[in-house]
Amino acid sequence: ETGVTQSPTHLIKTRGQQVTLRCSSQSGHNTVSWYQQALGQGPQFIFQYYREEENGRGNFPPRFSGLQFPNYSSELNVNALELDDSALYLCASSHGDEQYFGPGTRLTVT
Amino acid sequence: RKEVEQDPGPFNVPEGATVAFNCTYSNSASQSFFWYRQDCRKEPKLLMSVYSSGNEDGRFTAQLNRASQYISLLIRDSKLSDSATYLCVVTLTGNQFYFGTGTSLTVIP
């Protein structure tokens, strides 16, 4: 086990709603990255947080936002949900080059 | 153009076979390289890092060719438990991971 946890494991929302996903990092890891993985695709980088500051962002619209807390846990917020937001959302913590993934939150938007 | 390209497969091989996966990347400034393994409906798990000098971990060998911008993974003596999707990863600045679409492997008894 990586020590990275995510909640909830599954979530169903309707179009237009807002959602918050949570991630607890592995102990000692100060960097958290979030990814979206659609069915049959590789994970796509959303953004990364380092010591509570955004440290890079992928090609996702502003309605995808995040936070990192002093204990290095993190949240991903998505506003105005769209059907295409249905995916597995993964967070990964790191302290150095290698990243360790949590089990993911499977979001379904109907 | 995608940062990372992989042949999605699927690769169906008998137990004991040797199988090789290749992956190309587009940005010559890419800094770090990895292979991850992902089982169905599970999270990706680090299989191995990839270095220019090549590295081996048991039945698995990874190679990096910076001049040609490709990464390879060789699996020898395939086991049923090797069945999974293998994801190629490169990083640019800031330790941002870019994944390929993954290559599906099924090892057949």
PDB file of C-alpha atoms in Angstrom, chain B residues 23-98:
ATOM      1  CA  CYS B  23       6.901   4.245 -25.943  1.00  0.00           C
ATOM      2  CA  THR B  24       7.982   7.482 -27.621  1.00  0.00           C
ATOM      3  CA  TYR B  25       7.992  10.986 -26.188  1.00  0.00           C
ATOM      4  CA  SER B  26       7.899  14.285 -28.013  1.00  0.00           C
ATOM      5  CA  ASN B  27       9.737  16.716 -25.742  1.00  0.00           C
ATOM      6  CA  SER B  28      13.512  16.395 -25.714  1.00  0.00           C
ATOM      7  CA  ALA B  29      13.556  18.319 -22.415  1.00  0.00           C
ATOM      8  CA  SER B  30      11.804  15.450 -20.622  1.00  0.00           C
ATOM      9  CA  GLN B  31      13.630  14.752 -17.403  1.00  0.00           C
ATOM     10  CA  SER B  32      12.502  11.529 -15.757  1.00  0.00           C
ATOM     11  CA  PHE B  33      11.001   8.344 -17.098  1.00  0.00           C
ATOM     12  CA  PHE B  34       8.976   5.564 -15.518  1.00  0.00           C
ATOM     13  CA  TRP B  35       6.893   2.503 -16.194  1.00  0.00           C
ATOM     14  CA  TYR B  36       3.742   2.082 -14.128  1.00  0.00           C
ATOM     15  CA  ARG B  37       1.461  -0.916 -13.981  1.00  0.00           C
ATOM     16  CA  GLN B  38      -2.310  -0.559 -13.653  1.00  0.00           C
ATOM     17  CA  ASP B  39      -4.650  -3.429 -12.906  1.00  0.00           C
ATOM     18  CA  CYS B  40      -8.288  -3.222 -13.931  1.00  0.00           C
ATOM     19  CA  ARG B  41     -10.143  -0.531 -11.940  1.00  0.00           C
ATOM     20  CA  LYS B  42      -7.129   0.054  -9.696  1.00  0.00           C
ATOM     21  CA  GLU B  43      -4.627   2.875  -9.345  1.00  0.00           C
ATOM     22  CA  PRO B  44      -1.310   2.946 -11.246  1.00  0.00           C
ATOM     23  CA  LYS B  45       1.596   1.468  -9.304  1.00  0.00           C
ATOM     24  CA  LEU B  46       5.246   2.216  -9.915  1.00  0.00           C
ATOM     25  CA  LEU B  47       6.935  -0.670 -11.700  1.00  0.00           C
ATOM     26  CA  MET B  48      10.337   0.852 -12.293  1.00  0.00           C
ATOM     27  CA  SER B  49      12.241   4.002 -13.122  1.00  0.00           C
ATOM     28  CA  VAL B  50      14.052   4.141 -16.454  1.00  0.00           C
ATOM     29  CA  TYR B  51      17.634   5.308 -16.860  1.00  0.00           C
ATOM     30  CA  SER B  52      19.856   5.846 -19.875  1.00  0.00           C
ATOM     31  CA  SER B  53      22.137   3.102 -18.638  1.00  0.00           C
ATOM     32  CA  GLY B  54      19.194   0.717 -18.518  1.00  0.00           C
ATOM     33  CA  ASN B  55      17.965  -1.043 -15.446  1.00  0.00           C
ATOM     34  CA  GLU B  56      16.775  -4.490 -14.575  1.00  0.00           C
ATOM     35  CA  ASP B  57      14.519  -5.783 -11.824  1.00  0.00           C
ATOM     36  CA  GLY B  58      14.116  -9.522 -11.958  1.00  0.00           C
ATOM     37  CA  ARG B  59      12.255 -10.409 -15.150  1.00  0.00           C
ATOM     38  CA  PHE B  60      11.774  -6.754 -16.098  1.00  0.00           C
ATOM     39  CA  THR B  61      14.270  -4.643 -18.040  1.00  0.00           C
ATOM     40  CA  ALA B  62      13.763  -0.975 -18.940  1.00  0.00           C
ATOM     41  CA  GLN B  63      15.780   1.065 -21.415  1.00  0.00           C
ATOM     42  CA  LEU B  64      15.870   4.743 -22.342  1.00  0.00           C
ATOM     43  CA  ASN B  65      17.160   6.055 -25.653  1.00  0.00           C
ATOM     44  CA  ARG B  66      17.366   9.836 -25.389  1.00  0.00           C
ATOM     45  CA  ALA B  67      18.649  10.334 -28.929  1.00  0.00           C
ATOM     46  CA  SER B  68      15.610   8.590 -30.406  1.00  0.00           C
ATOM     47  CA  GLN B  69      13.280   9.660 -27.600  1.00  0.00           C
ATOM     48  CA  TYR B  70      11.910   6.258 -26.812  1.00  0.00           C
ATOM     49  CA  ILE B  71      11.551   4.053 -23.759  1.00  0.00           C
ATOM     50  CA  SER B  72      11.168   0.311 -23.696  1.00  0.00           C
ATOM     51  CA  LEU B  73      10.062  -2.346 -21.239  1.00  0.00           C
ATOM     52  CA  LEU B  74      10.976  -6.013 -21.674  1.00  0.00           C
ATOM     53  CA  ILE B  75       9.226  -8.719 -19.675  1.00  0.00           C
ATOM     54  CA  ARG B  76      10.823 -12.152 -19.740  1.00  0.00           C
ATOM     55  CA  ASP B  77       9.199 -15.464 -18.755  1.00  0.00           C
ATOM     56  CA  SER B  78       5.719 -13.906 -18.582  1.00  0.00           C
ATOM     57  CA  LYS B  79       3.483 -14.951 -15.707  1.00  0.00           C
ATOM     58  CA  LEU B  80      -0.309 -14.905 -15.528  1.00  0.00           C
ATOM     59  CA  SER B  81       0.040 -12.233 -12.824  1.00  0.00           C
ATOM     60  CA  ASP B  82       1.757  -9.905 -15.320  1.00  0.00           C
ATOM     61  CA  SER B  83      -1.602  -9.335 -17.031  1.00  0.00           C
ATOM     62  CA  ALA B  84      -2.286  -5.607 -16.649  1.00  0.00           C
ATOM     63  CA  THR B  85      -2.006  -2.289 -18.459  1.00  0.00           C
ATOM     64  CA  TYR B  86       1.507  -0.859 -18.609  1.00  0.00           C
ATOM     65  CA  LEU B  87       1.762   2.924 -18.615  1.00  0.00           C
ATOM     66  CA  CYS B  88       4.753   4.861 -19.871  1.00  0.00           C
ATOM     67  CA  VAL B  89       5.417   8.134 -18.013  1.00  0.00           C
ATOM     68  CA  VAL B  90       7.693  11.086 -18.680  1.00  0.00           C
ATOM     69  CA  THR B  91       8.121  14.215 -16.625  1.00  0.00           C
ATOM     70  CA  LEU B  92       8.907  17.750 -17.627  1.00  0.00           C
ATOM     71  CA  THR B  93       9.776  20.559 -15.239  1.00  0.00           C
ATOM     72  CA  GLY B  94       8.029  20.607 -11.904  1.00  0.00           C
ATOM     73  CA  ASN B  95       7.720  16.846 -11.720  1.00  0.00           C
ATOM     74  CA  GLN B  96       4.519  16.879 -13.767  1.00  0.00           C
ATOM     75  CA  PHE B  97       3.752  13.405 -15.042  1.00  0.00           C
ATOM     76  CA  TYR B  98       2.643  12.804 -18.614  1.00  0.00           C
TER      77      TYR B  98
END
